[in-house]
């Protein structure tokens, strides 16, 4: 039996995995989701947040080895966590996530995404240390194919996202690349272009690449298919 630890993306929280937890737990495995610092119910002030603080929170939630699943922005903190404590990670699964590249921050990767769909889509705080996504743009970016009730509820729960964690470049080490890693591409994604997802994983073995025909939020749009893939990865 595998244990999944699910890590949300920018401005989201553990709440975004609500449709996934019962499906994974019912599949004979166990699954948990956590709020990263300053997200969801976590009280950390947004301007205190760093990438290291994200990693600390992830590792503090692991007692026995897990399959670590990161969505979108979480590609960076789950990678950093796996490099810091590879003995606590059985596999890393990236769900339409940014893959780290040595010497580049997440913000660097985002700027290199083909078409730059995120350009001009955020509202910065006055001190420019955090941002939020305007509600009128969220549905098309994140939830264009999600059930309307889930999409509306999600938009109402989005929080300020700290800039600092997205500005740290990582050095990708063998501690990460020698772990079993899988990538789930979302072929209708309006946030991370599908072509860029292909580019980031162009050197990966085919058996570690998976696809879902949906937008950026498969946990709402295609929860059954995402659960099926995660269980398949766990049992592979």
mmCIF file with all atom_site columns, C-alpha atoms in Angstrom:
data_model
loop_
_atom_site.group_PDB
_atom_site.id
_atom_site.type_symbol
_atom_site.label_atom_id
_atom_site.label_alt_id
_atom_site.label_comp_id
_atom_site.label_asym_id
_atom_site.label_entity_id
_atom_site.label_seq_id
_atom_site.pdbx_PDB_ins_code
_atom_site.Cartn_x
_atom_site.Cartn_y
_atom_site.Cartn_z
_atom_site.occupancy
_atom_site.B_iso_or_equiv
_atom_site.pdbx_formal_charge
_atom_site.auth_seq_id
_atom_site.auth_comp_id
_atom_site.auth_asym_id
_atom_site.auth_atom_id
_atom_site.pdbx_PDB_model_num
ATOM 1   C CA . UNK A 1 1   ? 0.000   0.000  0.000   1.00 0.00 ? 1   UNK A CA 1
ATOM 2   C CA . UNK A 1 2   ? 1.354   3.386  -0.988  1.00 0.00 ? 2   UNK A CA 1
ATOM 3   C CA . UNK A 1 3   ? 1.010   6.651  0.892   1.00 0.00 ? 3   UNK A CA 1
ATOM 4   C CA . UNK A 1 4   ? 0.503   9.814  -1.165  1.00 0.00 ? 4   UNK A CA 1
ATOM 5   C CA . UNK A 1 5   ? 1.335   13.297 0.067   1.00 0.00 ? 5   UNK A CA 1
ATOM 6   C CA . UNK A 1 6   ? -0.361  15.884 -2.143  1.00 0.00 ? 6   UNK A CA 1
ATOM 7   C CA . UNK A 1 7   ? 1.099   19.389 -2.472  1.00 0.00 ? 7   UNK A CA 1
ATOM 8   C CA . UNK A 1 8   ? -0.918  22.223 -4.003  1.00 0.00 ? 8   UNK A CA 1
ATOM 9   C CA . UNK A 1 9   ? 0.196   24.951 -6.372  1.00 0.00 ? 9   UNK A CA 1
ATOM 10  C CA . UNK A 1 10  ? 0.350   28.742 -6.189  1.00 0.00 ? 10  UNK A CA 1
ATOM 11  C CA . UNK A 1 11  ? -2.448  30.532 -4.294  1.00 0.00 ? 11  UNK A CA 1
ATOM 12  C CA . UNK A 1 12  ? -4.176  27.203 -3.594  1.00 0.00 ? 12  UNK A CA 1
ATOM 13  C CA . UNK A 1 13  ? -4.345  25.053 -0.466  1.00 0.00 ? 13  UNK A CA 1
ATOM 14  C CA . UNK A 1 14  ? -4.961  21.491 0.644   1.00 0.00 ? 14  UNK A CA 1
ATOM 15  C CA . UNK A 1 15  ? -8.616  22.138 -0.189  1.00 0.00 ? 15  UNK A CA 1
ATOM 16  C CA . UNK A 1 16  ? -7.935  21.680 -3.907  1.00 0.00 ? 16  UNK A CA 1
ATOM 17  C CA . UNK A 1 17  ? -7.361  17.937 -3.366  1.00 0.00 ? 17  UNK A CA 1
ATOM 18  C CA . UNK A 1 18  ? -10.790 17.378 -1.807  1.00 0.00 ? 18  UNK A CA 1
ATOM 19  C CA . UNK A 1 19  ? -12.036 15.324 -4.768  1.00 0.00 ? 19  UNK A CA 1
ATOM 20  C CA . UNK A 1 20  ? -8.857  13.236 -4.851  1.00 0.00 ? 20  UNK A CA 1
ATOM 21  C CA . UNK A 1 21  ? -8.484  12.102 -1.250  1.00 0.00 ? 21  UNK A CA 1
ATOM 22  C CA . UNK A 1 22  ? -11.529 9.794  -1.122  1.00 0.00 ? 22  UNK A CA 1
ATOM 23  C CA . UNK A 1 23  ? -10.673 8.325  -4.517  1.00 0.00 ? 23  UNK A CA 1
ATOM 24  C CA . UNK A 1 24  ? -7.106  7.497  -3.524  1.00 0.00 ? 24  UNK A CA 1
ATOM 25  C CA . UNK A 1 25  ? -8.011  6.236  -0.086  1.00 0.00 ? 25  UNK A CA 1
ATOM 26  C CA . UNK A 1 26  ? -10.738 4.045  -1.556  1.00 0.00 ? 26  UNK A CA 1
ATOM 27  C CA . UNK A 1 27  ? -8.207  2.634  -3.998  1.00 0.00 ? 27  UNK A CA 1
ATOM 28  C CA . UNK A 1 28  ? -6.453  0.733  -1.216  1.00 0.00 ? 28  UNK A CA 1
ATOM 29  C CA . UNK A 1 29  ? -3.793  3.347  -0.648  1.00 0.00 ? 29  UNK A CA 1
ATOM 30  C CA . UNK A 1 30  ? -3.673  6.310  1.719   1.00 0.00 ? 30  UNK A CA 1
ATOM 31  C CA . UNK A 1 31  ? -3.517  9.974  0.795   1.00 0.00 ? 31  UNK A CA 1
ATOM 32  C CA . UNK A 1 32  ? -3.055  13.233 2.654   1.00 0.00 ? 32  UNK A CA 1
ATOM 33  C CA . UNK A 1 33  ? -2.827  16.862 1.593   1.00 0.00 ? 33  UNK A CA 1
ATOM 34  C CA . UNK A 1 34  ? -1.242  19.749 3.469   1.00 0.00 ? 34  UNK A CA 1
ATOM 35  C CA . UNK A 1 35  ? -1.378  23.528 3.388   1.00 0.00 ? 35  UNK A CA 1
ATOM 36  C CA . UNK A 1 36  ? 1.961   25.101 2.579   1.00 0.00 ? 36  UNK A CA 1
ATOM 37  C CA . UNK A 1 37  ? 2.889   28.087 4.783   1.00 0.00 ? 37  UNK A CA 1
ATOM 38  C CA . UNK A 1 38  ? 0.521   31.061 4.298   1.00 0.00 ? 38  UNK A CA 1
ATOM 39  C CA . UNK A 1 39  ? -1.907  28.942 2.240   1.00 0.00 ? 39  UNK A CA 1
ATOM 40  C CA . UNK A 1 40  ? -5.290  27.555 3.211   1.00 0.00 ? 40  UNK A CA 1
ATOM 41  C CA . UNK A 1 41  ? -5.624  27.468 6.994   1.00 0.00 ? 41  UNK A CA 1
ATOM 42  C CA . UNK A 1 42  ? -1.926  28.001 7.687   1.00 0.00 ? 42  UNK A CA 1
ATOM 43  C CA . UNK A 1 43  ? -1.458  31.302 9.599   1.00 0.00 ? 43  UNK A CA 1
ATOM 44  C CA . UNK A 1 44  ? 2.082   32.135 8.422   1.00 0.00 ? 44  UNK A CA 1
ATOM 45  C CA . UNK A 1 45  ? 2.209   35.754 7.145   1.00 0.00 ? 45  UNK A CA 1
ATOM 46  C CA . UNK A 1 46  ? 2.750   35.720 3.411   1.00 0.00 ? 46  UNK A CA 1
ATOM 47  C CA . UNK A 1 47  ? 5.831   37.940 3.554   1.00 0.00 ? 47  UNK A CA 1
ATOM 48  C CA . UNK A 1 48  ? 7.596   35.448 5.835   1.00 0.00 ? 48  UNK A CA 1
ATOM 49  C CA . UNK A 1 49  ? 7.375   32.644 3.295   1.00 0.00 ? 49  UNK A CA 1
ATOM 50  C CA . UNK A 1 50  ? 10.448  31.204 1.603   1.00 0.00 ? 50  UNK A CA 1
ATOM 51  C CA . UNK A 1 51  ? 11.080  28.131 -0.526  1.00 0.00 ? 51  UNK A CA 1
ATOM 52  C CA . UNK A 1 52  ? 12.932  26.602 2.434   1.00 0.00 ? 52  UNK A CA 1
ATOM 53  C CA . UNK A 1 53  ? 9.850   27.126 4.593   1.00 0.00 ? 53  UNK A CA 1
ATOM 54  C CA . UNK A 1 54  ? 7.770   25.236 2.031   1.00 0.00 ? 54  UNK A CA 1
ATOM 55  C CA . UNK A 1 55  ? 10.295  22.397 2.096   1.00 0.00 ? 55  UNK A CA 1
ATOM 56  C CA . UNK A 1 56  ? 10.321  22.333 5.907   1.00 0.00 ? 56  UNK A CA 1
ATOM 57  C CA . UNK A 1 57  ? 6.520   21.977 5.925   1.00 0.00 ? 57  UNK A CA 1
ATOM 58  C CA . UNK A 1 58  ? 6.603   19.125 3.416   1.00 0.00 ? 58  UNK A CA 1
ATOM 59  C CA . UNK A 1 59  ? 9.260   17.163 5.263   1.00 0.00 ? 59  UNK A CA 1
ATOM 60  C CA . UNK A 1 60  ? 7.614   17.762 8.630   1.00 0.00 ? 60  UNK A CA 1
ATOM 61  C CA . UNK A 1 61  ? 4.509   16.035 7.251   1.00 0.00 ? 61  UNK A CA 1
ATOM 62  C CA . UNK A 1 62  ? 6.413   12.843 6.338   1.00 0.00 ? 62  UNK A CA 1
ATOM 63  C CA . UNK A 1 63  ? 7.001   10.110 8.899   1.00 0.00 ? 63  UNK A CA 1
ATOM 64  C CA . UNK A 1 64  ? 7.409   7.139  6.562   1.00 0.00 ? 64  UNK A CA 1
ATOM 65  C CA . UNK A 1 65  ? 8.336   7.254  2.853   1.00 0.00 ? 65  UNK A CA 1
ATOM 66  C CA . UNK A 1 66  ? 5.661   8.717  0.570   1.00 0.00 ? 66  UNK A CA 1
ATOM 67  C CA . UNK A 1 67  ? 4.847   9.238  -3.061  1.00 0.00 ? 67  UNK A CA 1
ATOM 68  C CA . UNK A 1 68  ? 5.191   13.000 -3.243  1.00 0.00 ? 68  UNK A CA 1
ATOM 69  C CA . UNK A 1 69  ? 2.773   14.663 -5.668  1.00 0.00 ? 69  UNK A CA 1
ATOM 70  C CA . UNK A 1 70  ? 3.237   18.303 -6.676  1.00 0.00 ? 70  UNK A CA 1
ATOM 71  C CA . UNK A 1 71  ? 0.894   20.406 -8.782  1.00 0.00 ? 71  UNK A CA 1
ATOM 72  C CA . UNK A 1 72  ? 2.009   23.437 -10.812 1.00 0.00 ? 72  UNK A CA 1
ATOM 73  C CA . UNK A 1 73  ? 4.189   25.720 -8.630  1.00 0.00 ? 73  UNK A CA 1
ATOM 74  C CA . UNK A 1 74  ? 4.747   22.790 -6.240  1.00 0.00 ? 74  UNK A CA 1
ATOM 75  C CA . UNK A 1 75  ? 7.135   21.256 -8.751  1.00 0.00 ? 75  UNK A CA 1
ATOM 76  C CA . UNK A 1 76  ? 9.884   23.316 -7.124  1.00 0.00 ? 76  UNK A CA 1
ATOM 77  C CA . UNK A 1 77  ? 9.232   22.632 -3.419  1.00 0.00 ? 77  UNK A CA 1
ATOM 78  C CA . UNK A 1 78  ? 8.622   18.905 -3.940  1.00 0.00 ? 78  UNK A CA 1
ATOM 79  C CA . UNK A 1 79  ? 11.887  18.685 -5.892  1.00 0.00 ? 79  UNK A CA 1
ATOM 80  C CA . UNK A 1 80  ? 13.771  20.571 -3.177  1.00 0.00 ? 80  UNK A CA 1
ATOM 81  C CA . UNK A 1 81  ? 12.242  18.322 -0.502  1.00 0.00 ? 81  UNK A CA 1
ATOM 82  C CA . UNK A 1 82  ? 13.233  15.206 -2.425  1.00 0.00 ? 82  UNK A CA 1
ATOM 83  C CA . UNK A 1 83  ? 16.803  16.465 -2.748  1.00 0.00 ? 83  UNK A CA 1
ATOM 84  C CA . UNK A 1 84  ? 17.051  17.307 0.946   1.00 0.00 ? 84  UNK A CA 1
ATOM 85  C CA . UNK A 1 85  ? 15.631  14.000 2.192   1.00 0.00 ? 85  UNK A CA 1
ATOM 86  C CA . UNK A 1 86  ? 15.515  11.410 -0.626  1.00 0.00 ? 86  UNK A CA 1
ATOM 87  C CA . UNK A 1 87  ? 15.164  8.577  1.892   1.00 0.00 ? 87  UNK A CA 1
ATOM 88  C CA . UNK A 1 88  ? 11.684  9.886  2.740   1.00 0.00 ? 88  UNK A CA 1
ATOM 89  C CA . UNK A 1 89  ? 10.485  9.836  -0.875  1.00 0.00 ? 89  UNK A CA 1
ATOM 90  C CA . UNK A 1 90  ? 9.500   6.713  -2.805  1.00 0.00 ? 90  UNK A CA 1
ATOM 91  C CA . UNK A 1 91  ? 8.552   8.530  -6.012  1.00 0.00 ? 91  UNK A CA 1
ATOM 92  C CA . UNK A 1 92  ? 7.925   12.084 -7.145  1.00 0.00 ? 92  UNK A CA 1
ATOM 93  C CA . UNK A 1 93  ? 4.924   12.814 -9.349  1.00 0.00 ? 93  UNK A CA 1
ATOM 94  C CA . UNK A 1 94  ? 4.608   16.158 -11.117 1.00 0.00 ? 94  UNK A CA 1
ATOM 95  C CA . UNK A 1 95  ? 1.056   17.086 -12.115 1.00 0.00 ? 95  UNK A CA 1
ATOM 96  C CA . UNK A 1 96  ? 1.296   19.737 -14.860 1.00 0.00 ? 96  UNK A CA 1
ATOM 97  C CA . UNK A 1 97  ? 4.076   21.243 -12.769 1.00 0.00 ? 97  UNK A CA 1
ATOM 98  C CA . UNK A 1 98  ? 7.176   23.326 -13.322 1.00 0.00 ? 98  UNK A CA 1
ATOM 99  C CA . UNK A 1 99  ? 10.265  21.138 -13.399 1.00 0.00 ? 99  UNK A CA 1
ATOM 100 C CA . UNK A 1 100 ? 13.361  22.741 -11.893 1.00 0.00 ? 100 UNK A CA 1
ATOM 101 C CA . UNK A 1 101 ? 16.369  23.379 -14.075 1.00 0.00 ? 101 UNK A CA 1
ATOM 102 C CA . UNK A 1 102 ? 19.761  24.068 -12.541 1.00 0.00 ? 102 UNK A CA 1
ATOM 103 C CA . UNK A 1 103 ? 20.375  27.796 -12.197 1.00 0.00 ? 103 UNK A CA 1
ATOM 104 C CA . UNK A 1 104 ? 16.770  28.808 -12.900 1.00 0.00 ? 104 UNK A CA 1
ATOM 105 C CA . UNK A 1 105 ? 14.010  29.820 -10.503 1.00 0.00 ? 105 UNK A CA 1
ATOM 106 C CA . UNK A 1 106 ? 10.370  29.004 -11.008 1.00 0.00 ? 106 UNK A CA 1
ATOM 107 C CA . UNK A 1 107 ? 9.855   32.581 -12.158 1.00 0.00 ? 107 UNK A CA 1
ATOM 108 C CA . UNK A 1 108 ? 12.583  32.061 -14.755 1.00 0.00 ? 108 UNK A CA 1
ATOM 109 C CA . UNK A 1 109 ? 10.871  28.900 -15.973 1.00 0.00 ? 109 UNK A CA 1
ATOM 110 C CA . UNK A 1 110 ? 7.526   30.663 -16.152 1.00 0.00 ? 110 UNK A CA 1
ATOM 111 C CA . UNK A 1 111 ? 9.015   33.450 -18.255 1.00 0.00 ? 111 UNK A CA 1
ATOM 112 C CA . UNK A 1 112 ? 10.416  30.879 -20.677 1.00 0.00 ? 112 UNK A CA 1
ATOM 113 C CA . UNK A 1 113 ? 7.092   29.090 -21.109 1.00 0.00 ? 113 UNK A CA 1
ATOM 114 C CA . UNK A 1 114 ? 6.016   29.152 -24.723 1.00 0.00 ? 114 UNK A CA 1
ATOM 115 C CA . UNK A 1 115 ? 3.489   31.913 -25.300 1.00 0.00 ? 115 UNK A CA 1
ATOM 116 C CA . UNK A 1 116 ? 3.907   33.249 -21.739 1.00 0.00 ? 116 UNK A CA 1
ATOM 117 C CA . UNK A 1 117 ? 0.214   32.745 -20.855 1.00 0.00 ? 117 UNK A CA 1
ATOM 118 C CA . UNK A 1 118 ? 0.739   34.071 -17.314 1.00 0.00 ? 118 UNK A CA 1
ATOM 119 C CA . UNK A 1 119 ? 2.055   37.457 -18.458 1.00 0.00 ? 119 UNK A CA 1
ATOM 120 C CA . UNK A 1 120 ? -0.079  40.290 -17.106 1.00 0.00 ? 120 UNK A CA 1
ATOM 121 C CA . UNK A 1 121 ? -2.458  37.985 -15.235 1.00 0.00 ? 121 UNK A CA 1
ATOM 122 C CA . UNK A 1 122 ? -1.536  38.775 -11.622 1.00 0.00 ? 122 UNK A CA 1
ATOM 123 C CA . UNK A 1 123 ? -2.243  41.652 -9.255  1.00 0.00 ? 123 UNK A CA 1
ATOM 124 C CA . UNK A 1 124 ? 0.842   42.547 -7.214  1.00 0.00 ? 124 UNK A CA 1
ATOM 125 C CA . UNK A 1 125 ? 0.668   43.739 -3.634  1.00 0.00 ? 125 UNK A CA 1
ATOM 126 C CA . UNK A 1 126 ? 1.840   47.302 -2.910  1.00 0.00 ? 126 UNK A CA 1
ATOM 127 C CA . UNK A 1 127 ? 5.201   46.048 -1.618  1.00 0.00 ? 127 UNK A CA 1
ATOM 128 C CA . UNK A 1 128 ? 5.488   43.687 -4.613  1.00 0.00 ? 128 UNK A CA 1
ATOM 129 C CA . UNK A 1 129 ? 6.282   40.766 -2.314  1.00 0.00 ? 129 UNK A CA 1
ATOM 130 C CA . UNK A 1 130 ? 3.121   38.837 -3.130  1.00 0.00 ? 130 UNK A CA 1
ATOM 131 C CA . UNK A 1 131 ? 0.397   38.617 -5.740  1.00 0.00 ? 131 UNK A CA 1
ATOM 132 C CA . UNK A 1 132 ? -3.052  37.217 -6.391  1.00 0.00 ? 132 UNK A CA 1
ATOM 133 C CA . UNK A 1 133 ? -4.910  36.146 -9.494  1.00 0.00 ? 133 UNK A CA 1
ATOM 134 C CA . UNK A 1 134 ? -7.866  38.361 -10.490 1.00 0.00 ? 134 UNK A CA 1
ATOM 135 C CA . UNK A 1 135 ? -11.117 36.417 -10.075 1.00 0.00 ? 135 UNK A CA 1
ATOM 136 C CA . UNK A 1 136 ? -12.286 37.316 -13.576 1.00 0.00 ? 136 UNK A CA 1
ATOM 137 C CA . UNK A 1 137 ? -9.268  35.551 -15.108 1.00 0.00 ? 137 UNK A CA 1
ATOM 138 C CA . UNK A 1 138 ? -9.108  32.498 -12.865 1.00 0.00 ? 138 UNK A CA 1
ATOM 139 C CA . UNK A 1 139 ? -11.773 30.405 -14.537 1.00 0.00 ? 139 UNK A CA 1
ATOM 140 C CA . UNK A 1 140 ? -10.125 30.530 -17.958 1.00 0.00 ? 140 UNK A CA 1
ATOM 141 C CA . UNK A 1 141 ? -6.609  30.040 -16.560 1.00 0.00 ? 141 UNK A CA 1
ATOM 142 C CA . UNK A 1 142 ? -7.275  27.307 -14.029 1.00 0.00 ? 142 UNK A CA 1
ATOM 143 C CA . UNK A 1 143 ? -10.772 25.884 -14.210 1.00 0.00 ? 143 UNK A CA 1
ATOM 144 C CA . UNK A 1 144 ? -12.142 26.212 -17.740 1.00 0.00 ? 144 UNK A CA 1
ATOM 145 C CA . UNK A 1 145 ? -13.346 22.588 -17.845 1.00 0.00 ? 145 UNK A CA 1
ATOM 146 C CA . UNK A 1 146 ? -14.162 22.083 -14.158 1.00 0.00 ? 146 UNK A CA 1
ATOM 147 C CA . UNK A 1 147 ? -17.668 21.717 -12.709 1.00 0.00 ? 147 UNK A CA 1
ATOM 148 C CA . UNK A 1 148 ? -18.917 25.295 -12.221 1.00 0.00 ? 148 UNK A CA 1
ATOM 149 C CA . UNK A 1 149 ? -19.684 24.859 -8.519  1.00 0.00 ? 149 UNK A CA 1
ATOM 150 C CA . UNK A 1 150 ? -16.181 23.572 -7.812  1.00 0.00 ? 150 UNK A CA 1
ATOM 151 C CA . UNK A 1 151 ? -14.613 26.312 -9.928  1.00 0.00 ? 151 UNK A CA 1
ATOM 152 C CA . UNK A 1 152 ? -16.558 29.071 -8.180  1.00 0.00 ? 152 UNK A CA 1
ATOM 153 C CA . UNK A 1 153 ? -15.719 27.674 -4.741  1.00 0.00 ? 153 UNK A CA 1
ATOM 154 C CA . UNK A 1 154 ? -12.040 27.416 -5.679  1.00 0.00 ? 154 UNK A CA 1
ATOM 155 C CA . UNK A 1 155 ? -11.854 30.993 -6.932  1.00 0.00 ? 155 UNK A CA 1
ATOM 156 C CA . UNK A 1 156 ? -13.279 32.151 -3.609  1.00 0.00 ? 156 UNK A CA 1
ATOM 157 C CA . UNK A 1 157 ? -10.496 30.352 -1.696  1.00 0.00 ? 157 UNK A CA 1
ATOM 158 C CA . UNK A 1 158 ? -7.459  31.540 -3.656  1.00 0.00 ? 158 UNK A CA 1
ATOM 159 C CA . UNK A 1 159 ? -4.961  33.386 -1.460  1.00 0.00 ? 159 UNK A CA 1
ATOM 160 C CA . UNK A 1 160 ? -2.033  35.743 -1.867  1.00 0.00 ? 160 UNK A CA 1
ATOM 161 C CA . UNK A 1 161 ? 1.036   34.009 -3.240  1.00 0.00 ? 161 UNK A CA 1
ATOM 162 C CA . UNK A 1 162 ? 4.480   34.953 -1.951  1.00 0.00 ? 162 UNK A CA 1
ATOM 163 C CA . UNK A 1 163 ? 7.007   35.974 -4.591  1.00 0.00 ? 163 UNK A CA 1
ATOM 164 C CA . UNK A 1 164 ? 10.082  34.838 -2.633  1.00 0.00 ? 164 UNK A CA 1
ATOM 165 C CA . UNK A 1 165 ? 9.647   31.045 -3.084  1.00 0.00 ? 165 UNK A CA 1
ATOM 166 C CA . UNK A 1 166 ? 9.326   31.471 -6.836  1.00 0.00 ? 166 UNK A CA 1
ATOM 167 C CA . UNK A 1 167 ? 12.534  33.499 -7.103  1.00 0.00 ? 167 UNK A CA 1
ATOM 168 C CA . UNK A 1 168 ? 15.000  30.891 -5.831  1.00 0.00 ? 168 UNK A CA 1
ATOM 169 C CA . UNK A 1 169 ? 17.082  28.943 -8.330  1.00 0.00 ? 169 UNK A CA 1
ATOM 170 C CA . UNK A 1 170 ? 17.740  25.283 -7.552  1.00 0.00 ? 170 UNK A CA 1
ATOM 171 C CA . UNK A 1 171 ? 20.687  23.064 -8.388  1.00 0.00 ? 171 UNK A CA 1
ATOM 172 C CA . UNK A 1 172 ? 19.264  19.761 -9.570  1.00 0.00 ? 172 UNK A CA 1
ATOM 173 C CA . UNK A 1 173 ? 21.287  16.938 -8.016  1.00 0.00 ? 173 UNK A CA 1
ATOM 174 C CA . UNK A 1 174 ? 21.403  13.138 -8.433  1.00 0.00 ? 174 UNK A CA 1
ATOM 175 C CA . UNK A 1 175 ? 19.451  12.892 -5.178  1.00 0.00 ? 175 UNK A CA 1
ATOM 176 C CA . UNK A 1 176 ? 16.446  13.940 -7.281  1.00 0.00 ? 176 UNK A CA 1
ATOM 177 C CA . UNK A 1 177 ? 17.228  12.522 -10.707 1.00 0.00 ? 177 UNK A CA 1
ATOM 178 C CA . UNK A 1 178 ? 17.916  9.023  -9.402  1.00 0.00 ? 178 UNK A CA 1
ATOM 179 C CA . UNK A 1 179 ? 14.521  8.837  -7.685  1.00 0.00 ? 179 UNK A CA 1
ATOM 180 C CA . UNK A 1 180 ? 11.618  7.387  -9.687  1.00 0.00 ? 180 UNK A CA 1
ATOM 181 C CA . UNK A 1 181 ? 9.921   10.441 -11.202 1.00 0.00 ? 181 UNK A CA 1
ATOM 182 C CA . UNK A 1 182 ? 6.701   10.662 -13.205 1.00 0.00 ? 182 UNK A CA 1
ATOM 183 C CA . UNK A 1 183 ? 5.097   13.576 -15.021 1.00 0.00 ? 183 UNK A CA 1
ATOM 184 C CA . UNK A 1 184 ? 1.389   13.947 -15.782 1.00 0.00 ? 184 UNK A CA 1
ATOM 185 C CA . UNK A 1 185 ? 0.835   16.354 -18.667 1.00 0.00 ? 185 UNK A CA 1
ATOM 186 C CA . UNK A 1 186 ? -2.487  18.140 -19.067 1.00 0.00 ? 186 UNK A CA 1
ATOM 187 C CA . UNK A 1 187 ? -3.055  18.614 -22.777 1.00 0.00 ? 187 UNK A CA 1
ATOM 188 C CA . UNK A 1 188 ? -5.571  21.488 -22.556 1.00 0.00 ? 188 UNK A CA 1
ATOM 189 C CA . UNK A 1 189 ? -3.692  23.527 -19.940 1.00 0.00 ? 189 UNK A CA 1
ATOM 190 C CA . UNK A 1 190 ? -4.109  27.307 -20.211 1.00 0.00 ? 190 UNK A CA 1
ATOM 191 C CA . UNK A 1 191 ? -1.529  28.009 -17.486 1.00 0.00 ? 191 UNK A CA 1
ATOM 192 C CA . UNK A 1 192 ? 1.526   25.871 -18.282 1.00 0.00 ? 192 UNK A CA 1
ATOM 193 C CA . UNK A 1 193 ? 1.383   25.392 -22.054 1.00 0.00 ? 193 UNK A CA 1
ATOM 194 C CA . UNK A 1 194 ? 1.241   21.717 -23.046 1.00 0.00 ? 194 UNK A CA 1
ATOM 195 C CA . UNK A 1 195 ? 4.147   22.332 -25.440 1.00 0.00 ? 195 UNK A CA 1
ATOM 196 C CA . UNK A 1 196 ? 6.265   23.564 -22.534 1.00 0.00 ? 196 UNK A CA 1
ATOM 197 C CA . UNK A 1 197 ? 5.327   20.509 -20.489 1.00 0.00 ? 197 UNK A CA 1
ATOM 198 C CA . UNK A 1 198 ? 6.599   18.385 -23.373 1.00 0.00 ? 198 UNK A CA 1
ATOM 199 C CA . UNK A 1 199 ? 9.761   20.490 -23.584 1.00 0.00 ? 199 UNK A CA 1
ATOM 200 C CA . UNK A 1 200 ? 10.508  20.136 -19.877 1.00 0.00 ? 200 UNK A CA 1
ATOM 201 C CA . UNK A 1 201 ? 10.220  16.339 -20.065 1.00 0.00 ? 201 UNK A CA 1
ATOM 202 C CA . UNK A 1 202 ? 11.712  15.759 -23.499 1.00 0.00 ? 202 UNK A CA 1
ATOM 203 C CA . UNK A 1 203 ? 14.511  13.540 -22.145 1.00 0.00 ? 203 UNK A CA 1
ATOM 204 C CA . UNK A 1 204 ? 12.336  11.462 -19.829 1.00 0.00 ? 204 UNK A CA 1
ATOM 205 C CA . UNK A 1 205 ? 11.590  7.776  -20.484 1.00 0.00 ? 205 UNK A CA 1
ATOM 206 C CA . UNK A 1 206 ? 8.216   7.272  -22.127 1.00 0.00 ? 206 UNK A CA 1
ATOM 207 C CA . UNK A 1 207 ? 6.953   4.979  -19.374 1.00 0.00 ? 207 UNK A CA 1
ATOM 208 C CA . UNK A 1 208 ? 7.275   7.856  -16.886 1.00 0.00 ? 208 UNK A CA 1
ATOM 209 C CA . UNK A 1 209 ? 5.148   10.244 -18.942 1.00 0.00 ? 209 UNK A CA 1
ATOM 210 C CA . UNK A 1 210 ? 1.356   10.302 -18.733 1.00 0.00 ? 210 UNK A CA 1
ATOM 211 C CA . UNK A 1 211 ? -1.383  12.517 -20.167 1.00 0.00 ? 211 UNK A CA 1
ATOM 212 C CA . UNK A 1 212 ? -4.844  13.702 -19.237 1.00 0.00 ? 212 UNK A CA 1
ATOM 213 C CA . UNK A 1 213 ? -7.018  15.575 -21.699 1.00 0.00 ? 213 UNK A CA 1
ATOM 214 C CA . UNK A 1 214 ? -7.994  18.503 -19.479 1.00 0.00 ? 214 UNK A CA 1
ATOM 215 C CA . UNK A 1 215 ? -6.973  21.952 -18.288 1.00 0.00 ? 215 UNK A CA 1
ATOM 216 C CA . UNK A 1 216 ? -4.748  22.990 -15.404 1.00 0.00 ? 216 UNK A CA 1
ATOM 217 C CA . UNK A 1 217 ? -6.821  21.465 -12.593 1.00 0.00 ? 217 UNK A CA 1
ATOM 218 C CA . UNK A 1 218 ? -7.282  17.733 -13.212 1.00 0.00 ? 218 UNK A CA 1
ATOM 219 C CA . UNK A 1 219 ? -8.160  17.227 -9.538  1.00 0.00 ? 219 UNK A CA 1
ATOM 220 C CA . UNK A 1 220 ? -11.483 18.954 -10.330 1.00 0.00 ? 220 UNK A CA 1
ATOM 221 C CA . UNK A 1 221 ? -11.858 18.346 -14.071 1.00 0.00 ? 221 UNK A CA 1
ATOM 222 C CA . UNK A 1 222 ? -10.855 14.667 -14.240 1.00 0.00 ? 222 UNK A CA 1
ATOM 223 C CA . UNK A 1 223 ? -10.485 13.360 -10.669 1.00 0.00 ? 223 UNK A CA 1
ATOM 224 C CA . UNK A 1 224 ? -11.249 9.743  -11.580 1.00 0.00 ? 224 UNK A CA 1
ATOM 225 C CA . UNK A 1 225 ? -8.619  9.711  -14.310 1.00 0.00 ? 225 UNK A CA 1
ATOM 226 C CA . UNK A 1 226 ? -6.027  11.458 -12.122 1.00 0.00 ? 226 UNK A CA 1
ATOM 227 C CA . UNK A 1 227 ? -6.632  8.977  -9.299  1.00 0.00 ? 227 UNK A CA 1
ATOM 228 C CA . UNK A 1 228 ? -6.348  6.107  -11.767 1.00 0.00 ? 228 UNK A CA 1
ATOM 229 C CA . UNK A 1 229 ? -2.992  7.385  -13.006 1.00 0.00 ? 229 UNK A CA 1
ATOM 230 C CA . UNK A 1 230 ? -1.634  7.989  -9.506  1.00 0.00 ? 230 UNK A CA 1
ATOM 231 C CA . UNK A 1 231 ? -2.588  4.490  -8.417  1.00 0.00 ? 231 UNK A CA 1
ATOM 232 C CA . UNK A 1 232 ? -1.057  3.098  -11.606 1.00 0.00 ? 232 UNK A CA 1
ATOM 233 C CA . UNK A 1 233 ? 2.179   4.969  -10.845 1.00 0.00 ? 233 UNK A CA 1
ATOM 234 C CA . UNK A 1 234 ? 2.146   3.732  -7.234  1.00 0.00 ? 234 UNK A CA 1
ATOM 235 C CA . UNK A 1 235 ? 1.758   0.136  -8.349  1.00 0.00 ? 235 UNK A CA 1
ATOM 236 C CA . UNK A 1 236 ? 4.260   0.283  -11.210 1.00 0.00 ? 236 UNK A CA 1
#
